[in-house]
XYZ file of C-alpha atoms in Angstrom:
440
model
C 0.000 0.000 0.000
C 1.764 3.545 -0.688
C 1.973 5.219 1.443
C 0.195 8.902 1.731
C 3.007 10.869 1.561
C 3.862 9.141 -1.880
C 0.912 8.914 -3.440
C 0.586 12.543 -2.761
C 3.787 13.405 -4.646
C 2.875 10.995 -6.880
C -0.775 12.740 -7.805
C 0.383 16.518 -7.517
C 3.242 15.484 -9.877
C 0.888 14.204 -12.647
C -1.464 16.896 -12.132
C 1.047 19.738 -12.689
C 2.792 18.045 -15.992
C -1.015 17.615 -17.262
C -2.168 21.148 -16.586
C 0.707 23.555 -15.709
C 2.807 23.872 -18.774
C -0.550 24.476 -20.482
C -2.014 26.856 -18.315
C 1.717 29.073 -18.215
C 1.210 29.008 -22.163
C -2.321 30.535 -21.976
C -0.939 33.045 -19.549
C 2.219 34.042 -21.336
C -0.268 34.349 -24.667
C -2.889 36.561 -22.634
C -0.248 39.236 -20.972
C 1.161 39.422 -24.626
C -2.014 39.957 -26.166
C -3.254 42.731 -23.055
C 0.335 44.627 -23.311
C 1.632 44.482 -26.632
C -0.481 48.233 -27.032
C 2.202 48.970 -25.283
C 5.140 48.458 -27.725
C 2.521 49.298 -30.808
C 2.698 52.887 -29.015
C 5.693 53.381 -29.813
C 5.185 53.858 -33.698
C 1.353 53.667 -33.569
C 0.695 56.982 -31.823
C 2.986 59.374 -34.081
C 0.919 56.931 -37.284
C -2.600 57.508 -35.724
C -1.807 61.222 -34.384
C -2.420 59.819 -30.632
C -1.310 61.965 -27.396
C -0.107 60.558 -23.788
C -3.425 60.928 -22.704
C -5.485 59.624 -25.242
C -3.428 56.328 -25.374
C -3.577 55.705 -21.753
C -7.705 56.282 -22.044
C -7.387 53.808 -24.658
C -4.890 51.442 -23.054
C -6.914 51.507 -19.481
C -11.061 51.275 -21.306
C -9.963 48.046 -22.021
C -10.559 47.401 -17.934
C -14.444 48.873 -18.371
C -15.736 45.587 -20.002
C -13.324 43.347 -18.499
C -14.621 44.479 -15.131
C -18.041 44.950 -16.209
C -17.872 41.334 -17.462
C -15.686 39.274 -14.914
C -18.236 38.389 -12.461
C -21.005 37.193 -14.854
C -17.990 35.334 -16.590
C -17.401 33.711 -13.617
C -20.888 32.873 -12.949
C -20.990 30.988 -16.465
C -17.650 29.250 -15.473
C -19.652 27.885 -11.923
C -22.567 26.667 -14.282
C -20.859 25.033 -17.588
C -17.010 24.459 -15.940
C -14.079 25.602 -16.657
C -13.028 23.425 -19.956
C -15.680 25.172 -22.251
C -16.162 28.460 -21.279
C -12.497 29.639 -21.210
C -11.688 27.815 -24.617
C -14.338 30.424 -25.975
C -12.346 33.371 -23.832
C -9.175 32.468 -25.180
C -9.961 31.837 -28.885
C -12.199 35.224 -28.617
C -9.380 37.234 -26.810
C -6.995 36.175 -29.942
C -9.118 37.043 -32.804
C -9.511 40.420 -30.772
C -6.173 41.233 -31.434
C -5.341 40.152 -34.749
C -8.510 42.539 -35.912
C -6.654 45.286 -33.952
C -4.424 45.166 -37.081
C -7.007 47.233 -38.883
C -7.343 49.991 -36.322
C -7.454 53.020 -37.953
C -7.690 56.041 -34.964
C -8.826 56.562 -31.181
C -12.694 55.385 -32.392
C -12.046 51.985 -33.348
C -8.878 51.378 -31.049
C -11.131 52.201 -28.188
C -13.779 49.793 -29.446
C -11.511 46.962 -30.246
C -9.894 47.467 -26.537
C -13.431 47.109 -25.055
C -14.095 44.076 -27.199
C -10.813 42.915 -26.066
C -11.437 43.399 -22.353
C -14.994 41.665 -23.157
C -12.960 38.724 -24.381
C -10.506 38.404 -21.653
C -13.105 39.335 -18.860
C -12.883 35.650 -16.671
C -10.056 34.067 -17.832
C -8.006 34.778 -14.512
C -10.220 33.890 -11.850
C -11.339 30.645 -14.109
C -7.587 29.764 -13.412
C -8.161 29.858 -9.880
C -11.194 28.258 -9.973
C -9.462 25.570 -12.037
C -6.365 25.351 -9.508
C -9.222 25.018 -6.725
C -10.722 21.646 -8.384
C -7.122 20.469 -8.555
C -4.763 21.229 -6.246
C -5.368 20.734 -2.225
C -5.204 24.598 -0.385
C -1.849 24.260 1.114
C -0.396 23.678 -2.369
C -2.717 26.301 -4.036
C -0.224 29.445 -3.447
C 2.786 27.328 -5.276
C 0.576 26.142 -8.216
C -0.716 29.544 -8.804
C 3.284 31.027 -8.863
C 3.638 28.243 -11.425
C 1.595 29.800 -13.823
C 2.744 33.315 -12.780
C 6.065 32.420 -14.281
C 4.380 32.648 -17.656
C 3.282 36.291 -16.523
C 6.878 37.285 -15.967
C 8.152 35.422 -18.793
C 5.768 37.032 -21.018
C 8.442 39.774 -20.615
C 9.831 38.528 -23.220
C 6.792 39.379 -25.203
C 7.845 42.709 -25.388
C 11.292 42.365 -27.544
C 9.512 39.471 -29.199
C 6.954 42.472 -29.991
C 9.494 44.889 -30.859
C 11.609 42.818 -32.723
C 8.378 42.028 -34.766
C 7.633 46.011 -35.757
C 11.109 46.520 -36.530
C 11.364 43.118 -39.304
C 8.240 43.343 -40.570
C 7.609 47.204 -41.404
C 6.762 47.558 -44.304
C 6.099 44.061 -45.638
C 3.324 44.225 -48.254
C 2.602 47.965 -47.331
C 2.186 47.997 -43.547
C 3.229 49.630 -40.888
C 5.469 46.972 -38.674
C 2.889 47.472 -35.839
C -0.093 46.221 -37.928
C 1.628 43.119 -38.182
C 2.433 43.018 -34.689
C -0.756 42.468 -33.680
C -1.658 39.670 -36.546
C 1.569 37.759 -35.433
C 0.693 37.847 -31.370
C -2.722 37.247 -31.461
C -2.818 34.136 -33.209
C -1.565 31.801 -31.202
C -4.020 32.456 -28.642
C -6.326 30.904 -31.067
C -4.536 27.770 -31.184
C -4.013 27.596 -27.677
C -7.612 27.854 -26.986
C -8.360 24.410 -29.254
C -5.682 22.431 -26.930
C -6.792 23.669 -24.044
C -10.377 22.353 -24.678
C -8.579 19.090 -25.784
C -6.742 18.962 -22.420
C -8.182 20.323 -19.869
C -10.722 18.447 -17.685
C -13.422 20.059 -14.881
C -12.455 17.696 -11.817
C -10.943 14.550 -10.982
C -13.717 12.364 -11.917
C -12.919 13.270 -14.858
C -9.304 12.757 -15.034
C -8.144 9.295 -17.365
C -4.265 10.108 -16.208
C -5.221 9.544 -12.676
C -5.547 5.593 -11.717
C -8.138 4.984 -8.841
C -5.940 5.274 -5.769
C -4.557 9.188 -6.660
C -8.571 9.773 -8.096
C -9.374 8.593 -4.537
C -6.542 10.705 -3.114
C -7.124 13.726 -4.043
C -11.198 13.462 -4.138
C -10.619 13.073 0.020
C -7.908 15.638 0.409
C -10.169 18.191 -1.570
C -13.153 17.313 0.392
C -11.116 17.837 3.764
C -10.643 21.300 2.668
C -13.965 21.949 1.299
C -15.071 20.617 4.875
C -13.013 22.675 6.988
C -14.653 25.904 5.115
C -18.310 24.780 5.718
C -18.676 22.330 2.836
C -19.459 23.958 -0.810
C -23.211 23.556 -0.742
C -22.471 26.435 2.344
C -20.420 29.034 -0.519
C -23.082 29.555 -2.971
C -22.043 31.976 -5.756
C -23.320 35.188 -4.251
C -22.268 34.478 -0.650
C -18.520 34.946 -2.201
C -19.497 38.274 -4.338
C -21.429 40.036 -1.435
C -18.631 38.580 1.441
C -17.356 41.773 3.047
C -14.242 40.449 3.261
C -14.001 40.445 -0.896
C -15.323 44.052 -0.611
C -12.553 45.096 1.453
C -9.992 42.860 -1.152
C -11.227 45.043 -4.160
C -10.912 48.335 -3.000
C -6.673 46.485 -2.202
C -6.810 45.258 -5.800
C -7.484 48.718 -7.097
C -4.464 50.137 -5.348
C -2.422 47.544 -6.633
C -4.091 46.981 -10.205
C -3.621 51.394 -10.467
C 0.477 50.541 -9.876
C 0.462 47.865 -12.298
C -0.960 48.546 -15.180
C 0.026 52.583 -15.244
C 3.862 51.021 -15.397
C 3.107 48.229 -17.604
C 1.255 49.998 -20.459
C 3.839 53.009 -19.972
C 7.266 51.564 -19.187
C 8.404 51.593 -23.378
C 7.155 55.540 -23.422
C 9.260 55.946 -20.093
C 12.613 54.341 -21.163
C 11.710 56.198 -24.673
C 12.065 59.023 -22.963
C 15.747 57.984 -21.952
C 16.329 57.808 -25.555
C 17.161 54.358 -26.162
C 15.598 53.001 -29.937
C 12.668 50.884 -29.621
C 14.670 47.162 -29.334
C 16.714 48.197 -26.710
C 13.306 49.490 -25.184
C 11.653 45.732 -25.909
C 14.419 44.155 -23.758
C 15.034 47.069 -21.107
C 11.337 46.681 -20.312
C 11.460 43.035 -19.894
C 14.147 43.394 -17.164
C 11.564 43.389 -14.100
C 9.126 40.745 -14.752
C 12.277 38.610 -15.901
C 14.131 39.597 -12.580
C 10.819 39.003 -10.338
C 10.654 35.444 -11.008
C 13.138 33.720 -9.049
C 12.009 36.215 -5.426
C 8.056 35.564 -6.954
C 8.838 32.066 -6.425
C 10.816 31.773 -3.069
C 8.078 34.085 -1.504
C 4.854 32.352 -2.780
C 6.877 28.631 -1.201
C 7.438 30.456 2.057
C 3.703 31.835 2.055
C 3.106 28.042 1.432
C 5.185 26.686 4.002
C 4.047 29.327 6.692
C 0.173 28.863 5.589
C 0.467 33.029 6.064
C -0.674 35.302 2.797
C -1.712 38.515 3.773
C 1.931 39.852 5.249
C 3.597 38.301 2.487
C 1.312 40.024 -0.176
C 1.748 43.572 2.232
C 5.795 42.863 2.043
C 6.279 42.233 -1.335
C 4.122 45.321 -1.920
C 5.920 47.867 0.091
C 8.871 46.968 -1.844
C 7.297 47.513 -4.834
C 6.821 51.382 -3.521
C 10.185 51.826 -2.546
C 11.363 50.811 -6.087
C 9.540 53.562 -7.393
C 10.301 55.966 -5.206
C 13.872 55.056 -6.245
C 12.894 55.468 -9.725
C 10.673 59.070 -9.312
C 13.502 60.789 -7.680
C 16.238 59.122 -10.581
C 14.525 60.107 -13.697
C 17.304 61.933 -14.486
C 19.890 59.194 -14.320
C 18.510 56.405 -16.364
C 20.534 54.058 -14.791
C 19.113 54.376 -11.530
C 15.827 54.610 -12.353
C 16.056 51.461 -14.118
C 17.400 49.772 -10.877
C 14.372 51.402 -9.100
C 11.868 49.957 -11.713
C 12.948 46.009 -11.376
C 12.792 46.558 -7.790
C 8.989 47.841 -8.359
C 8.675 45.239 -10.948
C 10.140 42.439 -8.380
C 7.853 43.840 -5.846
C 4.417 44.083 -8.076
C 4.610 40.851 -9.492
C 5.807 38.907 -6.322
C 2.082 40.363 -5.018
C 0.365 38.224 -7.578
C 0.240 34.543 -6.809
C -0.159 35.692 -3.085
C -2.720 37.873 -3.964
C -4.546 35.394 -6.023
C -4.381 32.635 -3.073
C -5.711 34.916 -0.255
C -9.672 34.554 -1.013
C -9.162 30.266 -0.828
C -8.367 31.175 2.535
C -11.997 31.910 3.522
C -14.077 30.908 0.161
C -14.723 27.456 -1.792
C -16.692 25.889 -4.643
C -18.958 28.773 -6.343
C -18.308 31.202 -3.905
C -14.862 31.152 -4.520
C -15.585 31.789 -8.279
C -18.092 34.732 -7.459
C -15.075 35.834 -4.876
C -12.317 35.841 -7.154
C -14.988 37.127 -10.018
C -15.561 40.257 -7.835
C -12.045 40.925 -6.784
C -10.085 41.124 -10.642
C -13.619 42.501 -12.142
C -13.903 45.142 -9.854
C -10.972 45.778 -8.574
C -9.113 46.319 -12.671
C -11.218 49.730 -12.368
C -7.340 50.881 -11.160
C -6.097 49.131 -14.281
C -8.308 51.834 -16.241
C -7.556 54.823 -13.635
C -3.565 54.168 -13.543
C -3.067 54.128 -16.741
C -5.285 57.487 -17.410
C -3.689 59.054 -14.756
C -0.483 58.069 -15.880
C -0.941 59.448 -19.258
C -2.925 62.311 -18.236
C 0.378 63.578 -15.847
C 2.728 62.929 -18.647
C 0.782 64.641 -20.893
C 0.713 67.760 -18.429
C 3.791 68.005 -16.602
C 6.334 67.028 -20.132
C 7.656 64.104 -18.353
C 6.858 60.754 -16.143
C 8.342 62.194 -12.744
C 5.280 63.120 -11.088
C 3.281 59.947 -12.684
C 5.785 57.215 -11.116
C 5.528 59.037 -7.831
C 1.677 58.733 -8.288
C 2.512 54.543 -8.704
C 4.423 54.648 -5.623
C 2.131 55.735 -3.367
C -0.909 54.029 -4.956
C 1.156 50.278 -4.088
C 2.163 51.588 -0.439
C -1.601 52.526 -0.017
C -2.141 48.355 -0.916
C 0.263 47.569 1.465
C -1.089 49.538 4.463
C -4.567 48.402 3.567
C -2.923 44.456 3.653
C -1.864 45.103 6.950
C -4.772 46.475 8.403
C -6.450 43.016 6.751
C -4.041 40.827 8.730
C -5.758 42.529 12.323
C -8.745 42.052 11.149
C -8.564 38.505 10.484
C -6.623 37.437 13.033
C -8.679 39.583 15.573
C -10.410 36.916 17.797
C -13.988 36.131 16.775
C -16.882 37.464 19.297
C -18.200 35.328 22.394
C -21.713 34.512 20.914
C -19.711 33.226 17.449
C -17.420 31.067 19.729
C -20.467 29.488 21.388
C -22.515 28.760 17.841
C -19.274 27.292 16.660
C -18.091 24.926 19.690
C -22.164 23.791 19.721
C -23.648 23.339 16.224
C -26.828 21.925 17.685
């Protein structure tokens, strides 16, 4: 008889060579996809006659249907499973972009980055849903870094982007960003075919798993489900309406404000240091490539210690000190570079913690209405930071002010963490004791 310490390696093992490489694929695919705007900016804007400010309003309305959209997306995912409905997001989200080829001003950008956030809108907390039905809750945290690795590696999507609008302008009469987006959004499309080829909703549905590690992991996830109330006690609006999510939006915002005003801006700010736009593509991928190794150590110790909520509140204060660094080096490009992979360390080591926090007091549907409410809602700051962002640039001549802005958006995220820690650790009242030591 194996023993359960073996057959639990032996499960988890299967599970993550089945699903993981998969899922980082998807991921890398969808932060391409979501940022390569980004890198089209660089050309795009002078071609289109586009300003700072417009492009971040057209960079950030992408977040308007992909919040307006995430929670109802998530609802779907609850009724029909993961497998079908985000094989429709990803093939959607891919033919989204290659269209964006065809953009020809502010109108139809701003549509086709509201059909894109339409797309997109579920994808994320699906994968949490889907790590949920897999993976017992103190693994969750290290599966979920996993897949952020294809986050940070999609880094590389930004050369790869550049590198594309630099070899292919001109081809057959088009600009080098048009083709940009026709090259990067099609493999989403394939991707979405596999993944409804390989993914599956549970393990009773799962041929790789022989009866023992089906039996396994069916127990272990139970356990889990059990010591949260069972998930006939999480229906999908008990997670939406939890004040506890409430509280976790309005922490998302902060951070999703930070994120995404760097991310759609960081080519326009090392432009600005006058470097040509390859040098940009790989300067830019510096701190998502240089957060993955501390992304991966911290998500394992929030694993090991069974803690999230400091962990999330360290990793974002250290993403405000980097750009404070950065604010007061604009001037020396050098520095502010250092101070931008220590953001970028610091923002993306939030993520996977982030992501795992709501598992900590959700499960079944209310955990997909949870997470649902959290990214939908709380991605408003992925439409204000960017605006903002462009909106300073636009009136002050330069990005000082804006990056100072970012700072103190991710230290309010970190304050509000802390506060979060108290209040779940504060010790429940008498009556609540009572109910809970005598169900009858």
């Amino acid at each position: 008889m194996t023993s359960p310490t073996e057959i639990e390696i032996r499960t988890l093992r299967k599970i993550k060579w089945r699903f993981i490489p998969l899922l980082c694929c998807c991921y890398f695919a969808l932060y391409l996809d979501r940022l390569n705007i980004s890198v089209a900016a660089l050309t795009m804007n002078e071609d289109l006659g586009i300003g700072p400010a417009v492009f971040g309003l057209i960079a950030g309305v992408f977040f308007w249907t992909y919040s307006l959209l995430e929670v109802p997306s998530n609802y779907v995912v609850s009724r029909v499973g993961v497998r079908v409905w985000v094989t429709r997001i990803i093939i959607s989200w891919g033919l989204v972009t290659m269209l964006t080829a065809a953009a020809q001003g502010e109108a139809s950008l701003i549509l086709l980055r509201l059909l894109l956030g339409a797309a997109e809108a579920g994808f994320a907390p699906a994968m949490i849903v889907l790590v949920g039905l897999w993976f017992p809750a103190s693994k969750r945290a290290g599966a979920i870094s996993l897949m952020v690795i294809a986050v940070l590696l999609s880094g590389f999507g930004t050369p790869l982007s550049a590198i594309i609008m630099t070899t292919m302008d001109g081809l057959l009469g088009m600009p080098g960003w048009r083709w940009m987006f026709l090259v990067t959004g099609l493999p989403a499309v394939v991707l979405g075919f596999v993944f409804y080829k390989v993914i599956r909703n549970g393990p009773e549905e799962a041929g790789f798993l022989d009866a023992e590690e089906k039996r396994w992991l069916t127990t272990r996830l139970a356990e889990d489900d059990a010591a949260l109330g069972g998930r006939a006690a999480h229906p999908f609006l008990r997670g939406v309406l939890n004040p506890r999510v409430a509280y976790l939006v309005v922490m998302y915002i902060l951070f999703a404000f930070s994120l995404f005003g760097f991310q759609f801006f960081v080519p326009q700010m090392l432009q600005q240091f006058g470097m040509g736009t390859v040098v940009i593509g790989w300067v830019a991928a510096l701190p998502p490539l240089l957060a993955l190794g501390p992304m991966l150590w911290w998500s394992r110790h929030s694993d090991r210690t069974g803690e999230r909520v400091r962990h999330y509140a360290a990793a974002a204060a250290t993403a405000g000190v980097g750009f404070l660094i950065a604010g007061f080096s604009m001037s020396t490009p050098l520095i502010a570079i250092v101070g931008f992979c220590i953001a970028g360390i610091g923002l993306y080591t939030c993520i996977p913690i982030q992501l795992a926090i709501p598992s900590t007091f959700l499960t079944g549907a209310a955990l997909a209405g949870g997470i649902g409410a959290i990214n939908g809602f709380g991605n408003i700051g992925g439409y204000i930071g960017p605006q903002v962002t462009g909106l300073i640039r636009e009136a002050t001549g330069n990005f000082t002010a804006a990056v100072f802005v970012l700072s103190a958006s991710i230290f309010g995220a970190a304050i509000l963490a802390v506060l979060f820690s108290i209040w779940q650790n504060r010790p429940a009242p008498a009556a609540q004791r009572t109910v809970a030591l005598d169900p009858a």
